[in-house]
Amino acid sequence: MGGLRVDGLSVRYGRSVHALQDVDVDVPGDEVLAVLGGNGAGKSTLLRAVSGTLKLHGGAVTAGTITFDGERIDRADPAVIVRRGVVAVPEGRQVFARMTVEDNLRAGGLGARDAAARTKARARVAELFPVLAERSGQRAGLLSGGEQQMLAIGRALMSDPKLLLLDEPSLGLAPKMVGRIAAIVREIHEQGTSVVLVEQNATMALSVADRAVVLEVGRVALTGSAAELAASDDVARLYLGGHAESEEQAQAEQVAARRHAPRVLSRWSG
Ligand code: ATP
């Protein structure tokens, strides 16, 4: 089976922190999956497990499997996972602050399959992020928060991923910039790259996603189409503040509702 498949995944940090327990997540291909949940729910841990970077954080998979395009990746090195086409943008807009924008992108291109893929990816990044072309010779540390987020995403796209893992790209950004990042995620998906979008900003994530899962203390609590979850009382109460907090949120919810035909929401008791 193509795409990402996470089956019965459990992850532990040290001896006692059970960060994920028996988590199942599928991204069969060509979609945006939102992963929602509050602080400490296990969202970043899931992305770390998929990108093979748990060890760097003192974590380990204790049960379950992760496959991508039919191949096991749960024991693979991060570099191997990148070569398979799965690339992560970790939380916190991690750019090389002292390097120029261009050099940051070039560094991302080291993960590309070959020179042709690199050239294609460079053109795609230039088209998606014109502002990065304008700032190409500037040090990345001097960019605004939103521009740094674009650079972090652009750098990941330079290795021409099949699946992009984004960890809270909207964190700390002004509402207008959050809207731009949302539009960019949609465009990346329309260009043929699947996306797993981890977000605390459920409104933004559900406006972009096809499907979503909600994690609660390391377990999948809800799963369904983005429209189902946007309409769910549980999600509204816990993650949308019970009502749209701003005009922008209301618009995002309308977009989500228009984009997805309603289906039955499944509640997982696990
Ligand atoms: P946030 O939105 O706050 O980033 P999250 O949903 O991404 O939260 P995780 O960061 O995956 O949650 O954390 C899941 C659990 O694992 C939490 O209890 C957290 O305290 C714990 N945890 C995360 N990273 C580590 C670590 N490196 N060492 C020990 N425990 C950790």
XYZ file of C-alpha atoms and ligand atoms in Angstrom:
301
model
C 0.000 0.000 0.000
C 1.311 3.463 -0.900
C 1.699 6.427 1.380
C 2.164 6.497 5.111
C 0.802 3.876 7.445
C 1.262 4.007 11.196
C 0.011 0.878 12.958
C -0.330 0.375 16.699
C 2.490 2.825 17.411
C 3.676 3.276 20.982
C 6.525 5.611 21.925
C 8.288 6.190 25.202
C 10.737 8.809 26.432
C 13.049 7.351 29.053
C 11.384 4.778 31.277
C 8.198 6.412 32.287
C 6.832 8.893 29.721
C 4.411 7.003 27.477
C 3.990 9.690 24.824
C 2.030 7.591 22.291
C 0.010 4.453 22.839
C -1.375 2.217 20.130
C -1.746 4.988 17.561
C -3.033 4.213 14.055
C -2.726 6.881 11.356
C -2.997 6.567 7.571
C -2.069 8.950 4.811
C -2.696 6.728 1.796
C -1.552 9.358 -0.646
C -2.462 12.723 -2.065
C -4.084 14.348 0.924
C -3.587 16.713 3.828
C -4.025 15.071 7.218
C -4.337 17.394 10.204
C -3.119 16.140 13.573
C -4.795 18.121 16.341
C -4.565 18.064 20.093
C -3.604 20.123 23.105
C -0.218 20.593 24.748
C 1.575 17.331 25.353
C -0.956 15.229 23.392
C 1.841 13.574 21.398
C 1.644 15.441 18.081
C 5.336 16.267 17.789
C 6.211 12.786 18.996
C 4.234 11.307 16.108
C 6.166 13.434 13.602
C 9.464 12.538 15.262
C 8.621 8.856 15.019
C 7.757 9.136 11.317
C 10.862 11.192 10.494
C 13.143 8.861 12.483
C 14.310 11.576 14.874
C 12.968 10.189 18.169
C 16.396 9.067 19.279
C 17.677 12.651 19.115
C 15.057 13.490 21.762
C 15.657 10.482 23.987
C 12.589 8.647 22.693
C 12.049 5.177 21.228
C 9.349 3.155 19.477
C 8.254 0.405 21.869
C 5.526 -1.168 19.721
C 3.936 -0.935 16.304
C 5.156 -0.241 12.804
C 5.522 2.676 10.409
C 5.615 2.025 6.679
C 5.990 4.410 3.777
C 5.185 3.254 0.263
C 5.116 -0.289 1.610
C 8.558 -0.218 3.272
C 9.193 -0.233 7.013
C 10.755 3.016 8.194
C 10.337 2.732 11.966
C 13.918 1.615 12.457
C 15.422 3.657 9.614
C 17.887 6.556 9.928
C 16.496 10.067 9.354
C 18.604 10.475 6.194
C 17.213 7.246 4.730
C 13.672 8.411 5.480
C 14.363 11.714 3.672
C 15.636 9.764 0.659
C 12.420 7.720 0.678
C 10.567 11.015 0.309
C 9.411 11.898 3.830
C 10.667 15.292 5.011
C 9.866 17.093 8.263
C 9.763 20.767 9.165
C 10.173 20.713 12.947
C 8.481 23.132 15.302
C 10.101 26.502 15.857
C 11.112 27.721 12.375
C 14.528 26.176 12.460
C 16.607 27.983 9.859
C 20.356 28.492 9.749
C 20.234 32.061 11.056
C 23.735 33.105 10.006
C 23.466 31.641 6.519
C 21.795 33.431 3.627
C 18.354 32.468 2.421
C 19.933 30.987 -0.708
C 22.402 28.884 1.285
C 19.595 27.604 3.508
C 17.757 26.435 0.401
C 20.912 24.943 -1.063
C 21.411 22.976 2.161
C 17.879 21.608 1.780
C 18.691 20.559 -1.783
C 21.381 18.161 -0.531
C 18.567 15.710 0.196
C 17.333 15.737 -3.439
C 17.645 12.585 -5.524
C 19.718 14.219 -8.273
C 20.549 17.534 -9.942
C 17.401 17.487 -12.092
C 15.182 17.040 -9.012
C 17.078 19.858 -7.303
C 16.547 22.244 -10.216
C 12.859 21.400 -10.360
C 12.480 21.885 -6.609
C 14.320 25.218 -6.753
C 11.867 26.508 -9.378
C 8.928 25.310 -7.297
C 10.213 27.067 -4.179
C 10.794 30.298 -6.131
C 7.229 30.173 -7.410
C 5.681 29.370 -4.026
C 7.731 31.904 -2.105
C 8.581 34.968 -4.236
C 9.640 36.764 -1.049
C 12.492 34.302 -0.578
C 13.821 35.124 -4.035
C 13.731 38.825 -3.126
C 15.665 38.125 0.075
C 17.981 35.524 -1.381
C 21.245 37.192 -0.276
C 19.991 38.155 3.186
C 20.866 36.305 6.377
C 17.976 34.044 7.395
C 18.106 35.360 10.978
C 16.997 38.765 9.727
C 13.758 37.511 8.161
C 10.410 37.997 9.897
C 8.880 35.028 11.724
C 6.536 34.296 8.838
C 9.341 34.508 6.283
C 11.464 32.164 8.378
C 8.581 29.699 8.408
C 8.384 29.976 4.619
C 12.129 29.374 4.408
C 11.881 26.330 6.670
C 9.125 24.919 4.429
C 11.020 25.914 1.268
C 14.143 24.183 2.499
C 12.163 20.988 3.118
C 10.635 21.190 -0.383
C 14.138 21.410 -1.865
C 14.527 17.665 -1.345
C 11.392 17.095 -3.434
C 9.379 15.166 -0.809
C 6.395 12.926 -1.469
C 5.183 13.564 2.077
C 5.800 16.764 4.009
C 5.478 16.743 7.812
C 4.776 20.208 9.249
C 4.939 20.803 13.003
C 2.840 23.828 14.038
C 3.739 26.143 11.153
C 1.275 28.771 12.428
C 2.758 28.990 15.921
C 3.366 32.582 17.013
C 2.403 34.110 13.660
C -0.018 36.992 13.130
C -3.444 35.959 11.743
C -2.693 37.325 8.266
C 0.488 35.284 8.043
C -1.344 32.195 9.341
C -3.729 32.614 6.404
C -0.802 32.794 3.976
C 0.803 29.683 5.427
C -2.556 27.883 5.129
C -2.813 28.876 1.453
C 0.744 27.679 0.850
C 0.027 24.296 2.450
C -2.988 23.941 0.171
C -0.917 24.812 -2.878
C 1.831 22.369 -1.916
C -0.804 19.669 -1.718
C -2.355 20.690 -5.060
C 1.096 20.311 -6.614
C 1.048 16.641 -5.599
C 2.785 16.468 -2.214
C 0.893 14.898 0.689
C 1.052 16.767 3.966
C 0.732 15.853 7.628
C -0.079 19.101 9.384
C 0.352 19.181 13.155
C -1.461 22.169 14.617
C -2.859 23.571 17.823
C -4.698 26.033 15.576
C -7.527 23.649 14.700
C -9.410 26.241 12.662
C -6.473 26.807 10.365
C -5.677 23.100 10.091
C -9.266 22.055 9.353
C -9.556 24.738 6.679
C -6.709 23.081 4.788
C -7.001 19.389 5.627
C -8.961 16.596 3.976
C -9.008 14.470 7.111
C -7.946 14.931 10.709
C -7.068 12.971 13.803
C -7.289 14.326 17.323
C -4.748 13.048 19.849
C -5.462 13.108 23.560
C -2.759 12.071 26.003
C -1.005 9.925 23.437
C -4.027 8.184 21.965
C -6.224 8.799 18.941
C -9.450 10.188 20.392
C -11.255 11.220 17.199
C -10.811 10.765 13.509
C -12.864 11.865 10.540
C -13.049 14.169 7.572
C -12.025 17.771 8.238
C -15.629 18.882 7.747
C -16.900 16.338 10.259
C -14.402 17.430 12.833
C -15.030 21.123 12.145
C -18.719 20.431 12.837
C -18.051 18.239 15.886
C -19.134 19.637 19.244
C -16.188 17.948 20.982
C -13.684 19.578 18.679
C -15.432 22.934 18.874
C -15.490 22.815 22.649
C -11.909 21.672 23.081
C -10.044 23.217 20.185
C -12.132 25.909 18.572
C -13.067 27.688 21.769
C -16.712 26.627 21.360
C -17.328 29.251 18.678
C -15.469 31.062 15.955
C -13.306 33.599 17.742
C -12.784 35.922 14.829
C -14.032 36.676 11.386
C -10.984 34.908 10.010
C -11.796 31.742 11.975
C -15.413 31.891 10.840
C -14.260 32.184 7.231
C -11.838 29.286 7.656
C -14.639 27.133 9.055
C -16.864 28.021 6.110
C -14.084 27.109 3.687
C -13.637 23.772 5.452
C -17.365 23.094 5.381
C -17.574 23.927 1.651
C -14.559 21.811 0.714
C -15.731 18.586 2.329
C -18.960 16.655 1.980
C -20.050 15.462 5.428
C -19.566 11.830 6.358
C -20.113 9.946 9.595
C -17.678 10.829 12.330
C -16.076 7.835 13.961
C -15.202 8.046 17.621
C -12.377 5.775 18.701
C -12.711 4.625 22.234
C -9.018 3.519 22.587
P 2.899 20.610 22.083
O 1.738 21.058 21.270
O 2.947 21.232 23.448
O 4.185 20.632 21.339
P 2.604 17.784 21.543
O 1.216 17.326 21.295
O 3.471 17.997 20.364
O 2.585 19.068 22.467
P 4.687 16.075 22.478
O 5.723 17.145 22.445
O 4.741 15.015 21.458
O 3.237 16.700 22.516
O 4.767 15.432 23.937
C 4.040 14.237 24.312
C 4.457 13.846 25.725
O 5.836 13.464 25.741
C 4.352 14.973 26.747
O 3.993 14.396 27.979
C 5.746 15.535 26.818
O 5.995 16.107 28.076
C 6.589 14.296 26.605
N 7.872 14.614 25.934
C 8.033 15.228 24.744
N 9.336 15.322 24.405
C 10.020 14.730 25.419
C 11.403 14.495 25.665
N 12.321 14.852 24.772
N 11.738 13.857 26.802
C 10.791 13.467 27.714
N 9.463 13.657 27.526
C 9.076 14.276 26.411
